[in-house]
Each structure stands twice: as structure tokens, then as C-alpha cells.
Coordinates of N, CA and C in Angstrom, one line a residue:
Chain V
X488 N 10.4 -17.6 -30.6 CA 9.9 -17.2 -29.3 C 9.9 -15.7 -29.2
X489 N 8.7 -15.2 -28.8 CA 8.5 -13.7 -28.7 C 9.3 -13.2 -27.5
X490 N 10.2 -12.3 -27.7 CA 11.0 -11.8 -26.6 C 11.3 -10.3 -26.8
X491 N 11.5 -9.6 -25.6 CA 11.9 -8.2 -25.6 C 13.2 -8.1 -24.8
X492 N 14.2 -7.5 -25.4 CA 15.5 -7.4 -24.7 C 15.8 -5.9 -24.6
X493 N 16.2 -5.5 -23.4 CA 16.6 -4.1 -23.2 C 18.0 -3.9 -22.8
X494 N 18.6 -2.8 -23.2 CA 20.0 -2.5 -22.8 C 20.1 -1.0 -22.6
X495 N 21.0 -0.5 -21.7 CA 21.7 -1.3 -20.7 C 20.7 -1.7 -19.6
X496 N 21.2 -2.6 -18.8 CA 20.4 -3.0 -17.6 C 20.2 -1.9 -16.6
X497 N 21.3 -1.1 -16.5 CA 21.3 0.0 -15.6 C 22.1 1.1 -16.1
X498 N 21.8 2.3 -15.7 CA 22.5 3.5 -16.3 C 22.5 4.6 -15.2
X499 N 23.7 5.3 -15.0 CA 23.8 6.4 -14.1 C 24.2 7.6 -14.9
X500 N 23.5 8.7 -14.8 CA 23.9 9.9 -15.5 C 23.8 11.1 -14.6
X501 N 24.4 12.2 -14.9 CA 24.3 13.4 -14.1 C 23.1 14.2 -14.6
X502 N 22.5 14.9 -13.7 CA 21.4 15.8 -14.0 C 21.7 16.8 -15.1
X503 N 20.8 16.9 -16.1 CA 21.0 17.8 -17.2 C 21.5 17.1 -18.4
X504 N 22.1 15.9 -18.3 CA 22.6 15.1 -19.4 C 21.5 14.4 -20.2
X505 N 21.8 14.0 -21.4 CA 20.9 13.2 -22.2 C 21.3 11.7 -22.1
X506 N 20.4 10.9 -22.4 CA 20.7 9.4 -22.5 C 19.7 8.7 -23.5
X507 N 20.1 7.6 -23.9 CA 19.3 6.8 -24.8 C 19.3 5.3 -24.3
X508 N 18.1 4.8 -24.3 CA 17.8 3.4 -23.9 C 17.4 2.6 -25.1
X509 N 17.8 1.4 -25.1 CA 17.6 0.5 -26.3 C 16.6 -0.6 -26.0
X510 N 15.9 -1.0 -27.0 CA 15.0 -2.1 -26.9 C 15.0 -2.9 -28.3
X511 N 15.2 -4.2 -28.2 CA 15.1 -5.1 -29.4 C 14.0 -6.1 -29.1
X512 N 13.3 -6.4 -30.1 CA 12.2 -7.4 -29.9 C 12.1 -8.4 -31.0
X513 N 11.4 -9.5 -30.8 CA 11.2 -10.5 -31.8 C 9.7 -10.8 -31.9
X514 N 8.9 -10.0 -31.3 CA 7.4 -10.2 -31.2 C 6.8 -10.2 -32.6
X515 N 6.0 -11.2 -33.0 CA 5.4 -11.2 -34.3 C 4.1 -12.0 -34.2
X516 N 3.0 -11.5 -34.8 CA 2.9 -10.3 -35.6 C 2.8 -9.0 -34.7
X517 N 3.5 -8.0 -35.1 CA 3.6 -6.8 -34.3 C 2.4 -5.9 -34.3
X518 N 2.0 -5.4 -33.2 CA 0.9 -4.4 -33.1 C 1.4 -3.1 -32.8
X519 N 2.0 -2.9 -31.6 CA 2.5 -1.6 -31.2 C 3.6 -1.8 -30.1
X520 N 4.3 -0.7 -29.9 CA 5.4 -0.8 -28.9 C 5.2 0.4 -28.0
X521 N 5.2 0.2 -26.7 CA 5.1 1.2 -25.7 C 6.4 1.3 -24.8
X522 N 6.7 2.5 -24.4 CA 7.7 2.7 -23.3 C 6.9 3.1 -22.1
X523 N 7.2 2.4 -21.0 CA 6.6 2.7 -19.7 C 7.6 3.2 -18.7
X524 N 7.3 4.0 -17.8 CA 8.1 4.5 -16.7 C 7.6 3.9 -15.4
X525 N 8.4 3.2 -14.7 CA 8.0 2.7 -13.4 C 8.9 3.2 -12.3
X526 N 8.3 4.1 -11.5 CA 8.9 4.6 -10.3 C 9.0 3.4 -9.2
X527 N 10.0 3.5 -8.4 CA 10.2 2.5 -7.4 C 8.9 2.3 -6.5
X528 N 8.4 1.1 -6.4 CA 7.3 0.9 -5.6 C 6.0 1.3 -6.2
X529 N 6.0 1.6 -7.5 CA 4.7 2.0 -8.2 C 4.5 1.1 -9.4
X530 N 3.3 1.3 -10.0 CA 3.0 0.6 -11.2 C 3.5 1.4 -12.4
X531 N 3.7 0.7 -13.5 CA 4.2 1.3 -14.7 C 3.2 2.3 -15.3
X532 N 3.7 3.4 -15.9 CA 2.9 4.4 -16.5 C 3.4 4.6 -17.9
X533 N 2.4 4.6 -18.9 CA 2.8 4.7 -20.3 C 3.3 6.1 -20.6
X534 N 4.5 6.1 -21.4 CA 5.1 7.3 -21.9 C 4.7 7.6 -23.3
X535 N 4.9 6.6 -24.2 CA 4.7 6.7 -25.6 C 4.2 5.4 -26.2
X536 N 3.5 5.5 -27.3 CA 3.1 4.3 -28.0 C 3.4 4.5 -29.5
X537 N 3.9 3.5 -30.2 CA 4.1 3.6 -31.6 C 3.6 2.4 -32.3
X538 N 2.9 2.6 -33.4 CA 2.5 1.5 -34.3 C 3.5 1.3 -35.4
X539 N 3.2 0.3 -36.2 CA 4.1 -0.1 -37.3 C 4.5 1.1 -38.2
X540 N 3.6 2.0 -38.5 CA 3.9 3.0 -39.4 C 4.6 4.2 -38.8
X541 N 4.7 4.3 -37.5 CA 5.3 5.4 -36.9 C 6.8 5.1 -36.6
X542 N 7.7 6.1 -36.8 CA 9.1 5.9 -36.4 C 9.6 6.9 -35.4
X543 N 8.8 7.9 -35.0 CA 9.2 8.8 -34.0 C 8.0 9.3 -33.2
X544 N 8.1 9.4 -31.9 CA 7.0 9.9 -31.1 C 7.6 10.6 -29.9
X545 N 7.2 11.8 -29.6 CA 7.7 12.6 -28.5 C 6.7 12.8 -27.5
X546 N 7.1 12.9 -26.2 CA 6.3 13.3 -25.1 C 7.1 14.1 -24.2
X547 N 7.1 15.4 -24.4 CA 8.0 16.3 -23.6 C 9.4 16.0 -23.9
X548 N 10.2 15.7 -22.8 CA 11.6 15.5 -22.9 C 11.9 14.0 -23.4
X549 N 10.9 13.2 -23.5 CA 11.0 11.8 -24.0 C 10.7 11.7 -25.5
X550 N 11.7 11.1 -26.2 CA 11.5 10.8 -27.6 C 11.7 9.4 -27.9
X551 N 10.8 8.7 -28.5 CA 10.9 7.3 -28.8 C 11.0 7.1 -30.3
X552 N 11.8 6.2 -30.7 CA 12.0 5.9 -32.1 C 11.7 4.4 -32.3
X553 N 11.2 4.0 -33.5 CA 10.9 2.7 -33.9 C 11.4 2.4 -35.3
X554 N 12.2 1.3 -35.4 CA 12.6 0.7 -36.7 C 12.0 -0.6 -36.8
X555 N 10.8 -0.7 -37.5 CA 10.1 -2.0 -37.6 C 10.8 -3.0 -38.4
X556 N 11.7 -2.6 -39.3 CA 12.4 -3.5 -40.1 C 13.4 -4.3 -39.3
X557 N 14.2 -3.6 -38.5 CA 15.2 -4.2 -37.7 C 14.6 -4.6 -36.3
X558 N 13.4 -4.2 -36.0 CA 12.7 -4.6 -34.7 C 13.5 -4.0 -33.6
X559 N 13.8 -2.7 -33.7 CA 14.5 -2.0 -32.6 C 13.8 -0.7 -32.3
X560 N 13.9 -0.3 -31.0 CA 13.3 0.9 -30.6 C 14.3 1.6 -29.6
X561 N 14.2 2.9 -29.5 CA 15.0 3.6 -28.5 C 14.2 4.6 -27.8
X562 N 14.6 4.9 -26.6 CA 13.9 6.0 -25.8 C 15.0 7.0 -25.5
X563 N 14.9 8.2 -26.0 CA 15.9 9.3 -25.7 C 15.3 10.3 -24.7
X564 N 16.1 10.5 -23.6 CA 15.7 11.4 -22.6 C 16.6 12.6 -22.7
X565 N 16.0 13.8 -22.8 CA 16.8 15.0 -23.0 C 16.8 15.8 -21.7
X566 N 17.9 16.4 -21.4 CA 18.0 17.3 -20.2 C 17.5 16.6 -18.9
X567 N 18.1 15.5 -18.6 CA 17.5 14.7 -17.5 C 17.3 15.4 -16.2
X568 N 16.3 15.0 -15.4 CA 16.0 15.6 -14.1 C 16.0 14.5 -13.1
X569 N 16.2 14.9 -11.8 CA 16.2 13.9 -10.8 C 15.0 13.0 -10.8
X570 N 13.9 13.5 -11.2 CA 12.6 12.8 -11.2 C 12.6 11.7 -12.3
X571 N 13.5 11.8 -13.2 CA 13.6 10.8 -14.2 C 14.1 9.4 -13.7
X572 N 14.7 9.4 -12.5 CA 15.2 8.2 -11.9 C 14.1 7.2 -11.8
X573 N 14.2 6.1 -12.5 CA 13.1 5.1 -12.5 C 13.5 3.9 -13.4
X574 N 12.7 2.9 -13.5 CA 12.9 1.9 -14.5 C 12.1 2.1 -15.7
X575 N 12.7 2.0 -16.9 CA 12.0 2.3 -18.1 C 11.8 0.9 -18.8
X576 N 10.6 0.6 -19.1 CA 10.2 -0.7 -19.6 C 9.7 -0.6 -21.0
X577 N 10.2 -1.5 -21.9 CA 9.8 -1.6 -23.3 C 8.7 -2.7 -23.3
X578 N 7.6 -2.4 -23.9 CA 6.5 -3.4 -23.9 C 6.0 -3.5 -25.3
X579 N 6.0 -4.7 -25.9 CA 5.5 -4.9 -27.3 C 4.2 -5.7 -27.3
X580 N 3.3 -5.3 -28.1 CA 2.0 -5.9 -28.1 C 1.9 -6.7 -29.5
X581 N 1.3 -7.9 -29.4 CA 1.1 -8.6 -30.7 C -0.4 -8.5 -31.1
X582 N -0.7 -8.7 -32.3 CA -2.1 -8.6 -32.8 C -2.6 -10.0 -33.2
X583 N -1.9 -11.0 -32.6 CA -2.3 -12.4 -33.0 C -3.3 -13.0 -32.1
X584 N -3.8 -12.3 -31.0 CA -4.7 -12.9 -30.1 C -5.7 -11.9 -29.6
X585 N -6.8 -12.4 -29.2 CA -7.9 -11.5 -28.8 C -7.5 -10.7 -27.5
X586 N -6.6 -11.3 -26.7 CA -6.2 -10.7 -25.5 C -5.4 -9.5 -25.7
X587 N -4.7 -9.5 -26.9 CA -3.7 -8.4 -27.1 C -2.5 -8.6 -26.2
X588 N -1.9 -9.7 -26.4 CA -0.8 -10.1 -25.5 C 0.3 -9.1 -25.4
X589 N 0.8 -8.8 -24.2 CA 1.9 -7.8 -24.0 C 3.2 -8.6 -23.7
X590 N 4.3 -8.2 -24.2 CA 5.6 -8.8 -23.9 C 6.4 -7.7 -23.3
X591 N 6.9 -8.0 -22.1 CA 7.6 -7.0 -21.3 C 9.1 -7.2 -21.3
X592 N 9.9 -6.2 -21.5 CA 11.3 -6.3 -21.2 C 11.6 -6.2 -19.7
X593 N 12.8 -6.4 -19.3 CA 13.2 -6.4 -17.9 C 13.4 -4.9 -17.4
X594 N 13.5 -4.0 -18.4 CA 13.6 -2.6 -18.0 C 15.1 -2.2 -17.9
X595 N 15.3 -0.9 -18.0 CA 16.6 -0.2 -17.8 C 16.4 0.6 -16.5
X596 N 17.2 0.4 -15.5 CA 17.1 1.2 -14.3 C 18.0 2.4 -14.5
X597 N 17.3 3.6 -14.6 CA 18.0 4.8 -14.7 C 18.1 5.6 -13.4
X598 N 19.4 6.0 -13.1 CA 19.6 6.8 -11.9 C 20.2 8.2 -12.3
X599 N 19.5 9.2 -12.0 CA 20.0 10.6 -12.3 C 20.6 11.2 -11.0
X600 N 21.9 11.6 -11.0 CA 22.6 12.1 -9.9 C 22.6 13.7 -10.0
X601 N 22.5 14.4 -8.9 CA 22.6 15.8 -9.0 C 24.1 16.3 -9.2
Chain G
X1213 N -12.2 11.0 -10.2 CA -11.1 10.7 -11.1 C -11.0 9.2 -11.3
X1214 N -11.0 8.8 -12.6 CA -10.8 7.4 -12.9 C -9.4 6.9 -12.5
X1215 N -9.4 5.7 -11.9 CA -8.1 5.2 -11.5 C -8.2 3.7 -11.1
X1216 N -7.1 3.2 -10.8 CA -7.0 1.8 -10.4 C -6.3 1.7 -9.1
X1217 N -6.9 1.0 -8.1 CA -6.4 1.0 -6.7 C -6.1 -0.5 -6.3
X1218 N -5.1 -0.5 -5.5 CA -4.7 -1.8 -4.9 C -4.5 -1.7 -3.4
X1219 N -5.0 -2.6 -2.7 CA -4.7 -2.7 -1.2 C -4.5 -4.1 -0.8
X1220 N -3.6 -4.3 0.2 CA -2.8 -3.3 0.8 C -1.6 -3.0 -0.1
X1221 N -0.9 -1.9 0.2 CA 0.3 -1.6 -0.6 C 1.5 -2.5 -0.2
X1222 N 1.5 -2.8 1.1 CA 2.6 -3.7 1.7 C 1.9 -4.7 2.6
X1223 N 2.4 -5.9 2.6 CA 1.9 -7.0 3.4 C 3.0 -7.9 3.8
X1224 N 3.2 -8.1 5.1 CA 4.2 -9.1 5.6 C 3.3 -10.1 6.4
X1225 N 3.5 -11.3 6.1 CA 2.6 -12.3 6.7 C 3.4 -13.6 6.9
X1226 N 2.9 -14.5 7.8 CA 3.6 -15.7 8.1 C 3.1 -16.8 7.1
X1227 N 3.9 -17.8 7.0 CA 3.6 -19.0 6.1 C 2.3 -19.7 6.6
X1228 N 1.5 -20.1 5.6 CA 0.3 -20.8 5.8 C -0.9 -19.9 5.9
X1229 N -0.7 -18.6 6.0 CA -1.9 -17.7 6.1 C -2.6 -17.6 4.8
X1230 N -3.9 -17.3 4.9 CA -4.7 -17.0 3.7 C -4.7 -15.5 3.5
X1231 N -4.5 -15.1 2.3 CA -4.4 -13.6 2.0 C -5.3 -13.3 0.7
X1232 N -5.8 -12.1 0.7 CA -6.5 -11.6 -0.5 C -5.9 -10.2 -0.8
X1233 N -5.5 -10.1 -2.0 CA -5.0 -8.8 -2.5 C -6.2 -8.2 -3.3
X1234 N -6.5 -6.9 -3.0 CA -7.6 -6.3 -3.6 C -7.2 -5.4 -4.7
X1235 N -8.0 -5.4 -5.8 CA -7.8 -4.5 -6.9 C -9.2 -4.0 -7.4
X1236 N -9.3 -2.7 -7.5 CA -10.5 -2.0 -8.0 C -10.2 -0.9 -9.0
X1237 N -11.0 -0.8 -10.0 CA -10.8 0.3 -11.0 C -12.1 1.0 -11.3
X1238 N -12.0 2.3 -11.5 CA -13.2 3.1 -11.7 C -13.3 3.6 -13.2
X1239 N -12.6 2.9 -14.1 CA -12.6 3.3 -15.5 C -13.7 2.6 -16.3
X1240 N -14.4 1.6 -15.7 CA -15.3 0.9 -16.5 C -14.7 -0.1 -17.4
X1241 N -13.5 -0.5 -17.2 CA -12.8 -1.4 -18.1 C -13.3 -2.8 -17.9
X1242 N -13.4 -3.5 -19.1 CA -13.8 -4.9 -19.0 C -12.6 -5.9 -18.7
X1243 N -11.5 -5.6 -19.3 CA -10.3 -6.5 -19.1 C -9.6 -6.1 -17.8
X1244 N -9.2 -7.1 -17.1 CA -8.4 -6.9 -15.9 C -7.3 -8.0 -15.8
X1245 N -6.2 -7.6 -15.2 CA -5.0 -8.5 -15.2 C -4.3 -8.5 -13.9
X1246 N -3.6 -9.6 -13.6 CA -2.7 -9.6 -12.4 C -1.3 -10.0 -13.0
X1247 N -0.3 -9.3 -12.6 CA 1.0 -9.6 -12.9 C 1.9 -9.8 -11.7
X1248 N 2.9 -10.6 -11.8 CA 3.9 -10.8 -10.7 C 5.2 -10.3 -11.2
X1249 N 5.9 -9.5 -10.4 CA 7.2 -8.9 -10.8 C 8.2 -9.0 -9.6
X1250 N 9.3 -9.6 -9.9 CA 10.4 -9.7 -9.0 C 11.4 -8.6 -9.3
X1251 N 12.2 -8.2 -8.4 CA 13.2 -7.1 -8.6 C 14.1 -7.3 -9.8
X1252 N 14.1 -6.4 -10.7 CA 15.0 -6.4 -11.9 C 14.5 -7.4 -12.9
X1253 N 13.3 -7.9 -12.8 CA 12.8 -8.9 -13.7 C 11.6 -8.3 -14.4
X1254 N 11.2 -9.0 -15.5 CA 10.0 -8.5 -16.3 C 8.7 -8.9 -15.6
X1255 N 7.6 -8.2 -16.0 CA 6.3 -8.6 -15.4 C 5.9 -9.9 -16.1
X1256 N 5.3 -10.7 -15.2 CA 4.7 -12.0 -15.7 C 3.2 -12.0 -15.5
X1257 N 2.5 -12.3 -16.5 CA 1.0 -12.4 -16.4 C 0.6 -13.7 -15.7
X1258 N -0.2 -13.6 -14.6 CA -0.6 -14.8 -13.9 C -2.1 -15.0 -14.0
X1259 N -2.9 -14.0 -14.1 CA -4.3 -14.1 -14.3 C -4.9 -13.0 -15.2
X1260 N -6.0 -13.2 -15.9 CA -6.7 -12.2 -16.5 C -8.1 -12.5 -16.7
X1261 N -8.9 -11.4 -17.0 CA -10.3 -11.6 -17.1 C -10.9 -10.7 -18.2
X1262 N -11.8 -11.2 -19.0 CA -12.4 -10.4 -20.0 C -13.6 -9.6 -19.5
X1263 N -14.2 -10.0 -18.4 CA -15.3 -9.4 -17.8 C -15.9 -10.2 -16.7
X1264 N -17.1 -9.8 -16.2 CA -17.7 -10.5 -15.1 C -17.8 -12.0 -15.4
X1265 N -17.5 -12.8 -14.4 CA -17.5 -14.3 -14.4 C -16.5 -14.9 -15.4
X1266 N -15.6 -14.1 -15.9 CA -14.5 -14.6 -16.8 C -13.2 -14.5 -16.0
X1267 N -12.5 -15.7 -15.9 CA -11.2 -15.7 -15.3 C -10.3 -16.7 -16.1
X1268 N -9.1 -16.3 -16.4 CA -8.2 -17.2 -17.1 C -6.8 -17.2 -16.5
X1269 N -6.1 -18.3 -16.6 CA -4.7 -18.3 -16.1 C -3.8 -17.7 -17.2
X1270 N -2.8 -17.0 -16.7 CA -1.8 -16.4 -17.6 C -0.6 -17.3 -17.9
X1271 N 0.5 -16.7 -18.3 CA 1.6 -17.5 -18.7 C 2.4 -18.1 -17.6
X1272 N 2.5 -17.4 -16.5 CA 3.2 -17.9 -15.3 C 2.3 -18.7 -14.4
X1273 N 2.7 -19.9 -14.1 CA 1.9 -20.7 -13.2 C 1.8 -20.1 -11.9
X1274 N 0.7 -20.0 -11.3 CA 0.6 -19.4 -9.9 C -0.4 -20.2 -9.1
X1275 N -0.1 -20.4 -7.8 CA -1.1 -21.1 -6.9 C -2.2 -20.2 -6.4
X1276 N -2.2 -18.9 -6.9 CA -3.2 -18.0 -6.5 C -4.5 -18.2 -7.4
X1277 N -5.6 -17.7 -6.9 CA -6.9 -17.8 -7.6 C -7.4 -16.4 -7.7
X1278 N -8.3 -16.1 -8.6 CA -9.0 -14.8 -8.8 C -10.5 -15.0 -9.0
X1279 N -11.2 -14.0 -8.8 CA -12.6 -14.0 -9.1 C -13.0 -12.6 -9.7
X1280 N -14.1 -12.6 -10.4 CA -14.6 -11.4 -11.1 C -16.1 -11.4 -11.0
X1281 N -16.6 -11.0 -9.8 CA -18.0 -10.9 -9.6 C -18.6 -9.6 -10.0
X1282 N -17.8 -8.5 -9.9 CA -18.2 -7.2 -10.4 C -17.2 -6.7 -11.3
X1283 N -17.6 -5.9 -12.3 CA -16.7 -5.3 -13.3 C -15.5 -4.6 -12.7
X1284 N -15.8 -3.9 -11.6 CA -14.7 -3.0 -11.1 C -13.8 -3.7 -10.1
X1285 N -14.0 -4.9 -9.8 CA -13.3 -5.6 -8.7 C -12.7 -6.9 -9.2
X1286 N -11.4 -7.1 -8.9 CA -10.7 -8.3 -9.4 C -9.7 -8.8 -8.3
X1287 N -10.2 -9.4 -7.2 CA -9.3 -9.8 -6.1 C -8.5 -11.0 -6.4
X1288 N -7.3 -11.1 -5.8 CA -6.5 -12.3 -5.9 C -6.3 -12.9 -4.6
X1289 N -6.4 -14.2 -4.5 CA -6.4 -14.9 -3.2 C -5.3 -16.0 -3.2
X1290 N -4.5 -16.1 -2.1 CA -3.6 -17.2 -1.8 C -4.1 -17.9 -0.6
X1291 N -4.5 -19.2 -0.8 CA -5.1 -19.9 0.3 C -4.1 -20.2 1.4
X1292 N -2.8 -20.5 1.0 CA -1.8 -20.8 2.0 C -0.5 -20.2 1.6
X1293 N -0.2 -19.0 2.1 CA 1.0 -18.3 1.6 C 2.3 -19.0 2.0
X1294 N 3.3 -19.0 1.1 CA 4.6 -19.6 1.3 C 5.7 -18.5 0.9
X1295 N 6.9 -18.7 1.5 CA 8.0 -17.7 1.2 C 8.2 -17.6 -0.3
X1296 N 7.9 -18.6 -1.1 CA 8.1 -18.5 -2.6 C 7.1 -17.5 -3.2
X1297 N 6.1 -17.2 -2.5 CA 5.1 -16.2 -3.0 C 5.5 -14.8 -2.8
X1298 N 6.6 -14.6 -2.1 CA 7.1 -13.2 -1.9 C 7.5 -12.6 -3.2
X1299 N 6.8 -11.4 -3.5 CA 7.0 -10.8 -4.8 C 6.1 -9.5 -4.8
X1300 N 6.2 -8.7 -5.9 CA 5.3 -7.6 -6.1 C 4.2 -8.0 -7.0
X1301 N 3.0 -7.7 -6.7 CA 1.8 -8.1 -7.5 C 1.2 -6.8 -8.0
X1302 N 1.1 -6.7 -9.4 CA 0.5 -5.6 -10.0 C -0.8 -5.9 -10.7
X1303 N -1.8 -5.1 -10.5 CA -3.1 -5.2 -11.1 C -3.2 -4.2 -12.3
X1304 N -3.8 -4.6 -13.4 CA -4.0 -3.6 -14.5 C -5.4 -3.8 -15.1
X1305 N -5.8 -2.8 -15.9 CA -7.0 -2.9 -16.6 C -6.9 -2.3 -18.0
X1306 N -7.8 -2.7 -18.9 CA -7.9 -2.1 -20.2 C -9.2 -2.3 -20.8
X1307 N -9.5 -1.5 -21.9 CA -10.8 -1.6 -22.5 C -10.9 -2.9 -23.3
X1308 N -12.1 -3.5 -23.4 CA -12.2 -4.7 -24.1 C -12.1 -4.6 -25.6
X1309 N -12.6 -3.5 -26.1 CA -12.6 -3.3 -27.6 C -11.4 -2.6 -28.1
X1310 N -10.5 -2.1 -27.2 CA -9.4 -1.3 -27.6 C -8.2 -2.2 -28.1
X1311 N -8.4 -3.0 -29.1 CA -7.3 -3.9 -29.6 C -6.2 -3.1 -30.3
X1312 N -6.5 -1.9 -30.7 CA -5.5 -1.1 -31.4 C -4.4 -0.7 -30.6
X1313 N -4.6 -0.1 -29.5 CA -3.5 0.4 -28.7 C -3.2 -0.5 -27.5
X1314 N -4.1 -1.3 -27.0 CA -3.9 -2.2 -25.9 C -3.3 -1.6 -24.7
X1315 N -3.6 -0.3 -24.4 CA -3.0 0.3 -23.3 C -3.6 -0.3 -22.0
X1316 N -2.7 -0.7 -21.2 CA -3.1 -1.2 -19.8 C -2.7 -0.2 -18.8
X1317 N -3.6 0.0 -17.9 CA -3.4 1.0 -16.8 C -3.1 0.2 -15.5
X1318 N -2.0 0.5 -14.9 CA -1.6 -0.2 -13.8 C -1.9 0.4 -12.4
X1319 N -2.2 -0.4 -11.4 CA -2.3 0.0 -10.1 C -0.9 0.2 -9.5
X1320 N -0.8 0.7 -8.2 CA 0.5 0.9 -7.6 C 1.2 -0.3 -7.1
X1321 N 0.5 -1.5 -7.1 CA 1.1 -2.7 -6.7 C 1.0 -3.0 -5.2
X1322 N 1.1 -4.3 -4.9 CA 1.2 -4.8 -3.5 C 2.5 -5.6 -3.4
X1323 N 3.3 -5.1 -2.4 CA 4.6 -5.8 -2.1 C 4.3 -6.8 -1.0
X1324 N 4.3 -8.1 -1.4 CA 4.0 -9.2 -0.5 C 5.3 -9.8 0.0
X1325 N 5.4 -10.0 1.3 CA 6.6 -10.7 1.9 C 6.0 -11.8 2.8
X1326 N 6.4 -13.0 2.5 CA 5.9 -14.2 3.3 C 7.1 -14.7 4.1
X1327 N 7.0 -14.7 5.4 CA 8.1 -15.1 6.3 C 8.0 -16.6 6.6

């Protein structure tokens, strides 16, 4: 069964600190993995995308890693800011269907305190 | 500016009412999607469309219906709303031929509450 599991479910950190969010998946055949940021009451916005051959991708203070062998990904946030408070969703796409099926994790709810 | 819009953003309605959630995109995307999301839970695909006059049911069974008469417009309708329909509904779109990245662009969502 294709699944995406994220940990931790929630995380509270102080402003300026770093944090790492985890994502494990069983989706096969694998196409790509995205990390989305979803602010409260808003739709998800893509942060990074990685294909099978990529193992690191950065977008400003966000750095995503991918280990396709162990089917794990992480999102590292450096020097957190209050605006980083949001849900971070790991989304894995398969290449076995014309739709390009997406599998969503439940997200990690990050809260940054001043 | 290319974007994807949803109206209303919030809707509180009584049981038995008929409602339509609007979704429009200005990116010229062929594929459009409706997702349902409950707090702390993953997004569930309830409907999708490959283009005009194409509509398909998603993974999560839903009593809602959709139509795609124009490329840019993908409304969702509930004929008789019930409290179990209370949820957040997210609309998304993507390019038909972009199978490589499969990036979906999401609207801001409609928070529906049925009393």
C-alpha cells in the first residue's frame, strides 16, 4: 500500500533555532517528492521538488534531502522565523498512472515562538 | 497574474441546503482537482478532471458532484448539505503534459461548516 508517514506530528521551537522534519514513504514506482508549506487557512505551496537522482535541494533557508534507497526524506529549516509557523506536508508522486497520483502525508505542524 | 481562486473562503450553512463551491484558475491548466482536508489529516482526492467535459471520482467517496464546462472553471456542488460534509475543500490545477514534476497549484480553500 502506498503511504507517506511524517514525523514528528507537531514541533515547537524558538525563533532562530534550526529543525528537521522527517518523511518516510512506500510509494512505488517513485516519480518525485515535494515538500509543501501550508499556512493556516490557506492552500499548500510547493517549497522543493526532488526526483530519484537528486539527494539534496535547497530553497533559501529550507533544505530537503532524499534517500531513494531507504525511501526517506527530510526538510531542514535553518534560523527559523515566526513566519515559518505552518504545516509542512510531504507529497510523493508515482509514475504509474497518467494522472500522476499524489500521496500526501498528514504534515508536521511547526510552531515558532519568539 | 496567473493564479487559482476559490469562493467563498468560509461558508456556514444549514442542513439540507444546496451549495456550490467555486474554483477558477487563470494558468490555462488542463488538469483540475478537488481535495477534502480535515484538521491534522492528509488531503484526500475527491474529484479530478483532465479537461473540458472530463470529470472523474477520486479516492475518497464523496456525495458532491463536479462539472467542467470551461477550462478555467471547476465548481463543486452538494445537493443537500449535511454536518458530515463539514471540512476544508481545496481546489488545485496542473498542466496536462507535465508528468515529470506533477506540480499542483492550490487555491486558498473553502472552509465549509454545516450546522
